[in-house]
mmCIF file of C-alpha atoms and ligand atoms in Angstrom:
data_model
loop_
_atom_site.group_PDB
_atom_site.id
_atom_site.type_symbol
_atom_site.label_atom_id
_atom_site.label_comp_id
_atom_site.label_asym_id
_atom_site.label_seq_id
_atom_site.Cartn_x
_atom_site.Cartn_y
_atom_site.Cartn_z
ATOM 1 C CA MET A 397 97.497 58.095 76.848
ATOM 2 C CA ASN A 398 96.823 62.414 74.160
ATOM 3 C CA LEU A 399 99.288 62.045 71.300
ATOM 4 C CA GLY A 400 98.003 65.289 70.913
ATOM 5 C CA LEU A 401 98.569 64.872 67.054
ATOM 6 C CA LYS A 402 95.242 66.056 66.212
ATOM 7 C CA GLY A 403 95.502 68.018 63.489
ATOM 8 C CA ARG A 404 99.392 68.515 63.686
ATOM 9 C CA VAL A 405 99.724 67.867 59.218
ATOM 10 C CA VAL A 406 102.418 65.211 59.000
ATOM 11 C CA ILE A 407 105.080 65.144 56.261
ATOM 12 C CA VAL A 408 105.409 61.222 55.427
ATOM 13 C CA THR A 409 108.480 60.723 52.114
ATOM 14 C CA GLY A 410 108.072 56.880 51.599
ATOM 15 C CA ALA A 411 104.524 56.320 52.558
ATOM 16 C CA ALA A 412 103.863 54.044 49.245
ATOM 17 C CA SER A 413 104.447 51.092 50.246
ATOM 18 C CA GLY A 414 105.970 48.738 53.578
ATOM 19 C CA ILE A 415 107.280 50.980 56.558
ATOM 20 C CA GLY A 416 105.864 54.234 55.381
ATOM 21 C CA LYS A 417 102.578 52.996 54.460
ATOM 22 C CA GLN A 418 102.275 51.896 57.330
ATOM 23 C CA ILE A 419 103.442 55.425 59.292
ATOM 24 C CA ALA A 420 100.938 57.476 57.148
ATOM 25 C CA LEU A 421 98.573 54.607 58.665
ATOM 26 C CA ALA A 422 99.350 55.066 62.440
ATOM 27 C CA TYR A 423 99.136 58.754 62.332
ATOM 28 C CA ALA A 424 95.363 58.785 60.367
ATOM 29 C CA LYS A 425 94.260 57.152 62.982
ATOM 30 C CA GLU A 426 95.285 60.118 65.219
ATOM 31 C CA GLY A 427 94.042 62.151 63.743
ATOM 32 C CA ALA A 428 97.023 64.091 62.105
ATOM 33 C CA THR A 429 96.475 65.721 58.112
ATOM 34 C CA LEU A 430 98.710 64.058 56.092
ATOM 35 C CA ALA A 431 100.827 65.197 52.772
ATOM 36 C CA LEU A 432 102.252 62.393 51.655
ATOM 37 C CA ALA A 433 105.230 61.642 49.188
ATOM 38 C CA ASP A 434 106.878 58.965 47.137
ATOM 39 C CA ILE A 435 108.296 57.927 43.483
ATOM 40 C CA ASN A 436 105.165 55.599 43.282
ATOM 41 C CA LEU A 437 102.568 57.616 42.546
ATOM 42 C CA ASP A 438 99.638 55.378 42.007
ATOM 43 C CA GLY A 439 100.575 53.284 45.754
ATOM 44 C CA LEU A 440 100.170 56.732 46.801
ATOM 45 C CA LYS A 441 96.368 56.985 45.591
ATOM 46 C CA LYS A 442 95.866 53.944 46.497
ATOM 47 C CA LEU A 443 97.079 54.468 50.119
ATOM 48 C CA LYS A 444 94.724 57.680 50.321
ATOM 49 C CA LYS A 445 92.053 55.912 48.776
ATOM 50 C CA GLU A 446 92.642 53.235 52.489
ATOM 51 C CA ILE A 447 92.021 56.933 54.633
ATOM 52 C CA LYS A 448 88.996 58.263 56.038
ATOM 53 C CA ASP A 449 88.065 60.685 58.380
ATOM 54 C CA VAL A 450 91.553 62.837 57.572
ATOM 55 C CA ASP A 451 92.722 64.789 54.611
ATOM 56 C CA VAL A 452 95.333 63.118 52.377
ATOM 57 C CA TYR A 453 97.525 65.201 50.229
ATOM 58 C CA VAL A 454 99.222 62.949 47.840
ATOM 59 C CA GLU A 455 102.267 63.821 45.314
ATOM 60 C CA LYS A 456 104.841 61.826 43.639
ATOM 61 C CA VAL A 457 108.447 62.806 44.852
ATOM 62 C CA ASP A 458 110.927 61.986 44.068
ATOM 63 C CA VAL A 459 112.976 63.046 47.202
ATOM 64 C CA THR A 460 116.829 62.832 45.930
ATOM 65 C CA ASP A 461 115.477 65.969 43.350
ATOM 66 C CA ALA A 462 115.879 68.621 45.506
ATOM 67 C CA GLU A 463 113.869 71.005 43.416
ATOM 68 C CA ASN A 464 110.809 68.391 43.121
ATOM 69 C CA CYS A 465 111.188 68.713 47.168
ATOM 70 C CA ALA A 466 111.605 72.442 47.647
ATOM 71 C CA ALA A 467 107.997 72.254 45.286
ATOM 72 C CA PHE A 468 106.523 69.537 47.886
ATOM 73 C CA VAL A 469 107.455 70.998 50.051
ATOM 74 C CA LYS A 470 105.698 74.813 48.820
ATOM 75 C CA ASN A 471 102.396 73.048 48.142
ATOM 76 C CA VAL A 472 101.920 71.529 51.396
ATOM 77 C CA VAL A 473 101.910 74.798 53.136
ATOM 78 C CA LYS A 474 99.873 76.419 49.981
ATOM 79 C CA LYS A 475 97.170 73.668 50.741
ATOM 80 C CA PHE A 476 97.305 72.672 55.017
ATOM 81 C CA LYS A 477 99.048 76.402 55.749
ATOM 82 C CA LYS A 478 101.690 74.615 57.698
ATOM 83 C CA ILE A 479 104.908 71.559 58.268
ATOM 84 C CA ASP A 480 104.415 70.620 62.331
ATOM 85 C CA VAL A 481 106.145 66.332 61.526
ATOM 86 C CA LEU A 482 108.602 64.639 59.165
ATOM 87 C CA VAL A 483 108.497 61.359 58.513
ATOM 88 C CA ASN A 484 111.948 61.154 56.422
ATOM 89 C CA ASN A 485 111.683 57.361 55.546
ATOM 90 C CA ALA A 486 111.774 56.646 51.721
ATOM 91 C CA GLY A 487 115.198 54.024 51.173
ATOM 92 C CA THR A 488 116.332 51.405 49.644
ATOM 93 C CA ALA A 489 118.963 49.055 51.219
ATOM 94 C CA LYS A 490 121.880 46.338 48.789
ATOM 95 C CA MET A 491 123.691 43.549 49.528
ATOM 96 C CA GLY A 492 126.532 43.250 47.073
ATOM 97 C CA ASP A 493 130.164 42.285 47.837
ATOM 98 C CA MET A 494 132.633 44.671 49.549
ATOM 99 C CA GLU A 495 135.778 44.819 47.088
ATOM 100 C CA THR A 496 133.170 45.519 43.910
ATOM 101 C CA PHE A 497 130.281 47.221 45.638
ATOM 102 C CA PRO A 498 129.446 49.676 43.036
ATOM 103 C CA GLU A 499 130.107 53.494 43.423
ATOM 104 C CA THR A 500 127.363 54.889 41.554
ATOM 105 C CA THR A 501 124.941 52.861 43.926
ATOM 106 C CA PHE A 502 126.843 54.182 46.945
ATOM 107 C CA ARG A 503 126.115 57.988 45.559
ATOM 108 C CA ALA A 504 122.860 56.228 44.509
ATOM 109 C CA HIS A 505 121.886 55.819 48.385
ATOM 110 C CA ALA A 506 123.874 58.667 49.437
ATOM 111 C CA GLU A 507 120.978 60.911 47.902
ATOM 112 C CA LEU A 508 118.064 58.820 48.986
ATOM 113 C CA MET A 509 119.129 58.410 52.196
ATOM 114 C CA MET A 510 121.338 60.880 53.279
ATOM 115 C CA PHE A 511 120.760 64.144 51.719
ATOM 116 C CA ALA A 512 117.087 63.912 50.957
ATOM 117 C CA PRO A 513 116.442 64.129 55.210
ATOM 118 C CA VAL A 514 119.080 67.150 55.182
ATOM 119 C CA ARG A 515 117.109 68.627 52.044
ATOM 120 C CA LEU A 516 113.751 67.569 53.394
ATOM 121 C CA THR A 517 114.751 69.554 57.026
ATOM 122 C CA ASN A 518 116.271 72.761 55.937
ATOM 123 C CA LEU A 519 113.036 72.368 53.675
ATOM 124 C CA CYS A 520 111.497 72.137 56.493
ATOM 125 C CA ILE A 521 112.961 73.761 59.852
ATOM 126 C CA PRO A 522 111.288 77.619 58.526
ATOM 127 C CA HIS A 523 107.704 76.717 59.246
ATOM 128 C CA PHE A 524 108.461 74.470 62.231
ATOM 129 C CA LYS A 525 110.019 78.083 63.711
ATOM 130 C CA LYS A 526 106.676 79.934 62.770
ATOM 131 C CA ASN A 527 104.560 77.739 64.569
ATOM 132 C CA GLY A 528 106.557 77.652 67.200
ATOM 133 C CA TRP A 529 107.029 74.176 67.418
ATOM 134 C CA GLY A 530 108.011 71.194 65.211
ATOM 135 C CA SER A 531 109.028 66.971 65.392
ATOM 136 C CA VAL A 532 111.717 65.005 62.742
ATOM 137 C CA VAL A 533 111.479 61.258 62.660
ATOM 138 C CA ASN A 534 114.607 60.342 60.596
ATOM 139 C CA ILE A 535 114.031 56.483 60.277
ATOM 140 C CA ALA A 536 117.859 55.104 59.819
ATOM 141 C CA SER A 537 118.549 50.829 61.348
ATOM 142 C CA ILE A 538 119.760 49.094 64.067
ATOM 143 C CA PHE A 539 122.870 49.010 61.168
ATOM 144 C CA GLY A 540 123.563 52.615 61.694
ATOM 145 C CA LYS A 541 125.127 50.987 64.981
ATOM 146 C CA GLN A 542 126.436 47.664 64.261
ATOM 147 C CA PRO A 543 127.143 46.640 60.946
ATOM 148 C CA GLY A 544 124.523 44.355 58.867
ATOM 149 C CA GLY A 545 127.273 43.277 56.187
ATOM 150 C CA LEU A 546 125.791 46.082 53.754
ATOM 151 C CA ILE A 547 128.114 48.320 52.993
ATOM 152 C CA SER A 548 126.703 51.707 51.299
ATOM 153 C CA TYR A 549 123.521 50.852 53.767
ATOM 154 C CA ASP A 550 125.133 50.885 56.965
ATOM 155 C CA THR A 551 127.456 53.783 56.561
ATOM 156 C CA ILE A 552 124.162 56.203 55.277
ATOM 157 C CA LYS A 553 121.894 55.265 58.510
ATOM 158 C CA ALA A 554 125.540 56.153 60.622
ATOM 159 C CA ALA A 555 125.670 58.863 59.320
ATOM 160 C CA ASP A 556 121.142 59.711 59.369
ATOM 161 C CA ILE A 557 122.136 59.148 63.390
ATOM 162 C CA MET A 558 124.543 61.457 63.688
ATOM 163 C CA ILE A 559 122.571 63.284 61.347
ATOM 164 C CA THR A 560 119.821 63.989 64.539
ATOM 165 C CA LYS A 561 122.446 64.456 66.408
ATOM 166 C CA ASP A 562 123.913 66.892 65.371
ATOM 167 C CA TYR A 563 119.886 68.602 64.353
ATOM 168 C CA SER A 564 118.940 67.517 66.849
ATOM 169 C CA SER A 565 120.867 70.209 68.876
ATOM 170 C CA TYR A 566 120.607 72.520 66.320
ATOM 171 C CA CYS A 567 116.737 72.429 66.922
ATOM 172 C CA ALA A 568 115.673 71.797 70.029
ATOM 173 C CA PRO A 569 115.844 76.254 70.415
ATOM 174 C CA PHE A 570 113.143 76.754 68.412
ATOM 175 C CA ASN A 571 111.194 73.665 70.310
ATOM 176 C CA VAL A 572 111.801 71.392 67.064
ATOM 177 C CA ASN A 573 112.592 67.387 68.391
ATOM 178 C CA VAL A 574 115.029 65.627 65.982
ATOM 179 C CA ASN A 575 114.846 61.824 66.191
ATOM 180 C CA SER A 576 116.164 58.649 64.656
ATOM 181 C CA VAL A 577 113.944 55.150 64.603
ATOM 182 C CA CYS A 578 116.692 53.068 64.409
ATOM 183 C CA PRO A 579 114.700 49.113 62.750
ATOM 184 C CA GLY A 580 115.840 45.786 62.507
ATOM 185 C CA PRO A 581 114.498 44.041 60.018
ATOM 186 C CA VAL A 582 111.165 44.626 59.284
ATOM 187 C CA ASP A 583 108.983 43.265 56.669
ATOM 188 C CA THR A 584 108.419 44.810 53.886
ATOM 189 C CA PRO A 585 109.349 44.057 50.393
ATOM 190 C CA LEU A 586 112.363 45.823 50.728
ATOM 191 C CA TRP A 587 113.240 41.895 52.027
ATOM 192 C CA HIS A 588 110.176 40.133 50.149
ATOM 193 C CA ALA A 589 109.634 41.549 46.460
ATOM 194 C CA ASP A 590 111.783 39.861 43.518
ATOM 195 C CA GLY A 591 114.742 41.229 43.512
ATOM 196 C CA GLN A 592 115.019 42.520 47.187
ATOM 197 C CA LEU A 593 116.672 41.536 49.884
ATOM 198 C CA GLY A 594 114.928 38.096 50.988
ATOM 199 C CA ASP A 595 115.960 36.674 47.298
ATOM 200 C CA GLN A 596 119.557 38.107 47.984
ATOM 201 C CA LEU A 597 119.976 36.747 51.162
ATOM 202 C CA ALA A 598 118.322 33.474 49.086
ATOM 203 C CA SER A 599 121.395 33.400 47.125
ATOM 204 C CA ALA A 600 123.537 34.204 48.873
ATOM 205 C CA THR A 601 122.957 31.117 50.968
ATOM 206 C CA GLY A 602 121.477 28.543 49.181
ATOM 207 C CA MET A 603 118.617 28.839 50.363
ATOM 208 C CA LYS A 604 115.153 29.468 49.342
ATOM 209 C CA ARG A 605 113.632 32.855 50.084
ATOM 210 C CA ASP A 606 111.563 32.891 52.915
ATOM 211 C CA GLU A 607 113.283 29.891 53.863
ATOM 212 C CA ALA A 608 116.370 32.160 53.992
ATOM 213 C CA ILE A 609 114.461 35.288 56.470
ATOM 214 C CA ASP A 610 113.102 32.562 59.084
ATOM 215 C CA TRP A 611 116.974 31.278 59.062
ATOM 216 C CA PHE A 612 117.672 35.074 59.456
ATOM 217 C CA ALA A 613 115.919 36.227 61.944
ATOM 218 C CA LYS A 614 115.920 32.135 64.409
ATOM 219 C CA ALA A 615 119.814 32.991 63.760
ATOM 220 C CA ASN A 616 119.961 36.569 64.554
ATOM 221 C CA ILE A 617 116.892 38.607 66.591
ATOM 222 C CA PRO A 618 115.969 37.292 69.763
ATOM 223 C CA MET A 619 111.927 37.678 69.821
ATOM 224 C CA GLY A 620 113.131 34.868 66.878
ATOM 225 C CA ARG A 621 111.550 36.877 64.285
ATOM 226 C CA TYR A 622 111.157 40.442 62.215
ATOM 227 C CA ALA A 623 108.832 43.425 62.863
ATOM 228 C CA LYS A 624 105.722 44.378 61.549
ATOM 229 C CA PRO A 625 106.093 47.457 59.962
ATOM 230 C CA GLU A 626 103.102 48.495 62.741
ATOM 231 C CA GLU A 627 105.671 48.443 65.354
ATOM 232 C CA ILE A 628 108.132 50.846 63.674
ATOM 233 C CA ALA A 629 104.765 52.697 63.349
ATOM 234 C CA SER A 630 104.079 53.026 66.805
ATOM 235 C CA ALA A 631 107.476 54.328 68.147
ATOM 236 C CA VAL A 632 107.659 57.040 65.026
ATOM 237 C CA VAL A 633 103.714 58.571 65.969
ATOM 238 C CA PHE A 634 105.198 58.284 69.710
ATOM 239 C CA LEU A 635 108.775 60.308 68.443
ATOM 240 C CA SER A 636 106.292 63.275 67.652
ATOM 241 C CA SER A 637 103.544 62.884 70.026
ATOM 242 C CA GLU A 638 103.007 65.787 73.008
ATOM 243 C CA PRO A 639 104.220 63.732 75.374
ATOM 244 C CA ALA A 640 107.084 62.794 73.751
ATOM 245 C CA HIS A 641 108.676 65.845 72.709
ATOM 246 C CA TYR A 642 111.520 66.403 75.229
ATOM 247 C CA ILE A 643 113.240 63.552 74.195
ATOM 248 C CA THR A 644 115.468 64.583 71.280
ATOM 249 C CA GLY A 645 118.641 63.296 70.216
ATOM 250 C CA VAL A 646 117.905 59.846 70.569
ATOM 251 C CA ALA A 647 118.340 56.677 67.853
ATOM 252 C CA LEU A 648 116.270 54.549 68.984
ATOM 253 C CA ASN A 649 115.762 50.988 68.448
ATOM 254 C CA VAL A 650 112.819 48.973 67.681
ATOM 255 C CA ASP A 651 114.690 45.120 66.545
ATOM 256 C CA GLY A 652 113.472 42.456 68.335
ATOM 257 C CA GLY A 653 116.037 42.354 71.004
ATOM 258 C CA MET A 654 118.793 42.448 68.208
ATOM 259 C CA VAL A 655 121.346 44.931 69.162
ATOM 260 C CA LYS A 656 123.511 43.969 71.787
ATOM 261 C CA SER A 657 125.326 47.937 72.985
ATOM 262 C CA THR A 658 123.266 49.866 75.753
ATOM 263 C CA LEU A 659 123.811 52.407 73.324
HETATM 264 P P1 NAD B 1459 109.632 50.179 50.966
HETATM 265 O O1 NAD B 1459 110.301 49.064 49.313
HETATM 266 O O2 NAD B 1459 108.296 48.569 51.560
HETATM 267 O O3 NAD B 1459 108.957 50.982 50.733
HETATM 268 C C1 NAD B 1459 110.392 51.806 50.555
HETATM 269 C C2 NAD B 1459 109.523 53.202 49.479
HETATM 270 O O4 NAD B 1459 109.762 54.476 49.469
HETATM 271 C C3 NAD B 1459 109.052 52.794 48.574
HETATM 272 O O5 NAD B 1459 107.262 52.895 48.289
HETATM 273 C C4 NAD B 1459 109.446 53.482 46.909
HETATM 274 O O6 NAD B 1459 108.841 53.810 46.606
HETATM 275 C C5 NAD B 1459 109.405 55.265 48.509
HETATM 276 N N1 NAD B 1459 111.502 56.003 47.392
HETATM 277 C C6 NAD B 1459 112.609 54.850 47.202
HETATM 278 N N2 NAD B 1459 113.102 56.330 46.152
HETATM 279 C C7 NAD B 1459 112.612 56.990 46.489
HETATM 280 C C8 NAD B 1459 112.316 58.292 46.184
HETATM 281 N N3 NAD B 1459 114.043 58.474 45.280
HETATM 282 N N4 NAD B 1459 111.863 59.401 45.724
HETATM 283 C C9 NAD B 1459 110.119 58.876 46.815
HETATM 284 N N5 NAD B 1459 109.982 57.783 47.190
HETATM 285 C C10 NAD B 1459 111.402 56.504 46.865
HETATM 286 O O7 NAD B 1459 111.129 48.798 52.025
HETATM 287 P P2 NAD B 1459 111.079 49.724 53.875
HETATM 288 O O8 NAD B 1459 110.665 48.325 53.924
HETATM 289 O O9 NAD B 1459 109.248 50.325 54.121
HETATM 290 O O10 NAD B 1459 111.850 50.738 53.838
HETATM 291 C C11 NAD B 1459 111.444 52.215 54.630
HETATM 292 C C12 NAD B 1459 112.609 53.138 54.868
HETATM 293 O O11 NAD B 1459 112.219 51.823 56.938
HETATM 294 C C13 NAD B 1459 113.977 52.538 54.249
HETATM 295 O O12 NAD B 1459 115.200 53.814 54.417
HETATM 296 C C14 NAD B 1459 115.254 51.747 55.039
HETATM 297 O O13 NAD B 1459 116.208 51.607 54.943
HETATM 298 C C15 NAD B 1459 114.314 51.984 55.934
HETATM 299 N N6 NAD B 1459 114.252 50.163 57.237
HETATM 300 C C16 NAD B 1459 114.077 49.670 56.211
HETATM 301 C C17 NAD B 1459 113.646 47.976 57.303
HETATM 302 C C18 NAD B 1459 113.885 46.723 56.777
HETATM 303 O O14 NAD B 1459 114.252 45.881 56.885
HETATM 304 N N7 NAD B 1459 112.265 46.704 56.251
HETATM 305 C C19 NAD B 1459 114.794 47.487 58.465
HETATM 306 C C20 NAD B 1459 115.112 48.699 58.539
HETATM 307 C C21 NAD B 1459 115.429 50.111 58.287
#
């Protein structure tokens, strides 16, 4: 299938690691031009070296900083003359006790995973209008549909699904589709790095990190394993492709069957 992404200018946030990195690599395979943002500039530079045959612009961007986002979008347009696709992927997660979960962390998570996608979408809309075409993909989570026990994360990912829905209606007249991808657990540093979810699950269950991750997968995911980040990337690339442009406002589960609802 020709996805019609050759020469499209694609912004990916949180591209230095995990899902974002695989999203960038998947777009590169389709011949898209890449504008990659992350707070981890070394990771971006390493990724840029891996990508051949397409133009790649990388910039250290903290998506929670409004001025930083505005400057980034301006730099992308200066360099590539347009923006076609925005993938709001930068994020994090933290387990915690419901009664004592710090409000400061909750607010920081909202800045990162709720306000940043809104801000970047608003910054890109004028450029989509100019093109007469555009596509936004927000990386939400199945925990935005059913609770995963992570209070800030579940709440904010649910908001991302609604933000997607609202923007899909708003942007449709400009020929812009807006969708969410809702991954179940994915094998990325968010689970496997020190101090991250794998360790947090290990301390809650009294198991070792890998043992806890494996137990969680077998107990909760019908396919019995976490997703590979490439499996999330392929859904993202498809939703922003030409053949999928009529699909808008959906929240697509990529979860090995974990969500039981038909919605
Ligand atoms: P990851 O930790 O591997 O990557 C996250 C990236 O975001 C990192 O490169 C990090 O530097 C970047 N980032 C963090 N704060 C930033 C900021 N302020 N500005 C710019 N960049 C920033 O995690 P991942 O698993 O690849 O997660 C990517 C997205 O997928 C997140 O939104 C996450 O919530 C979502 N998600 C992950 C899973 C999973 O199980 N891994 C499941 C569902 C959804």
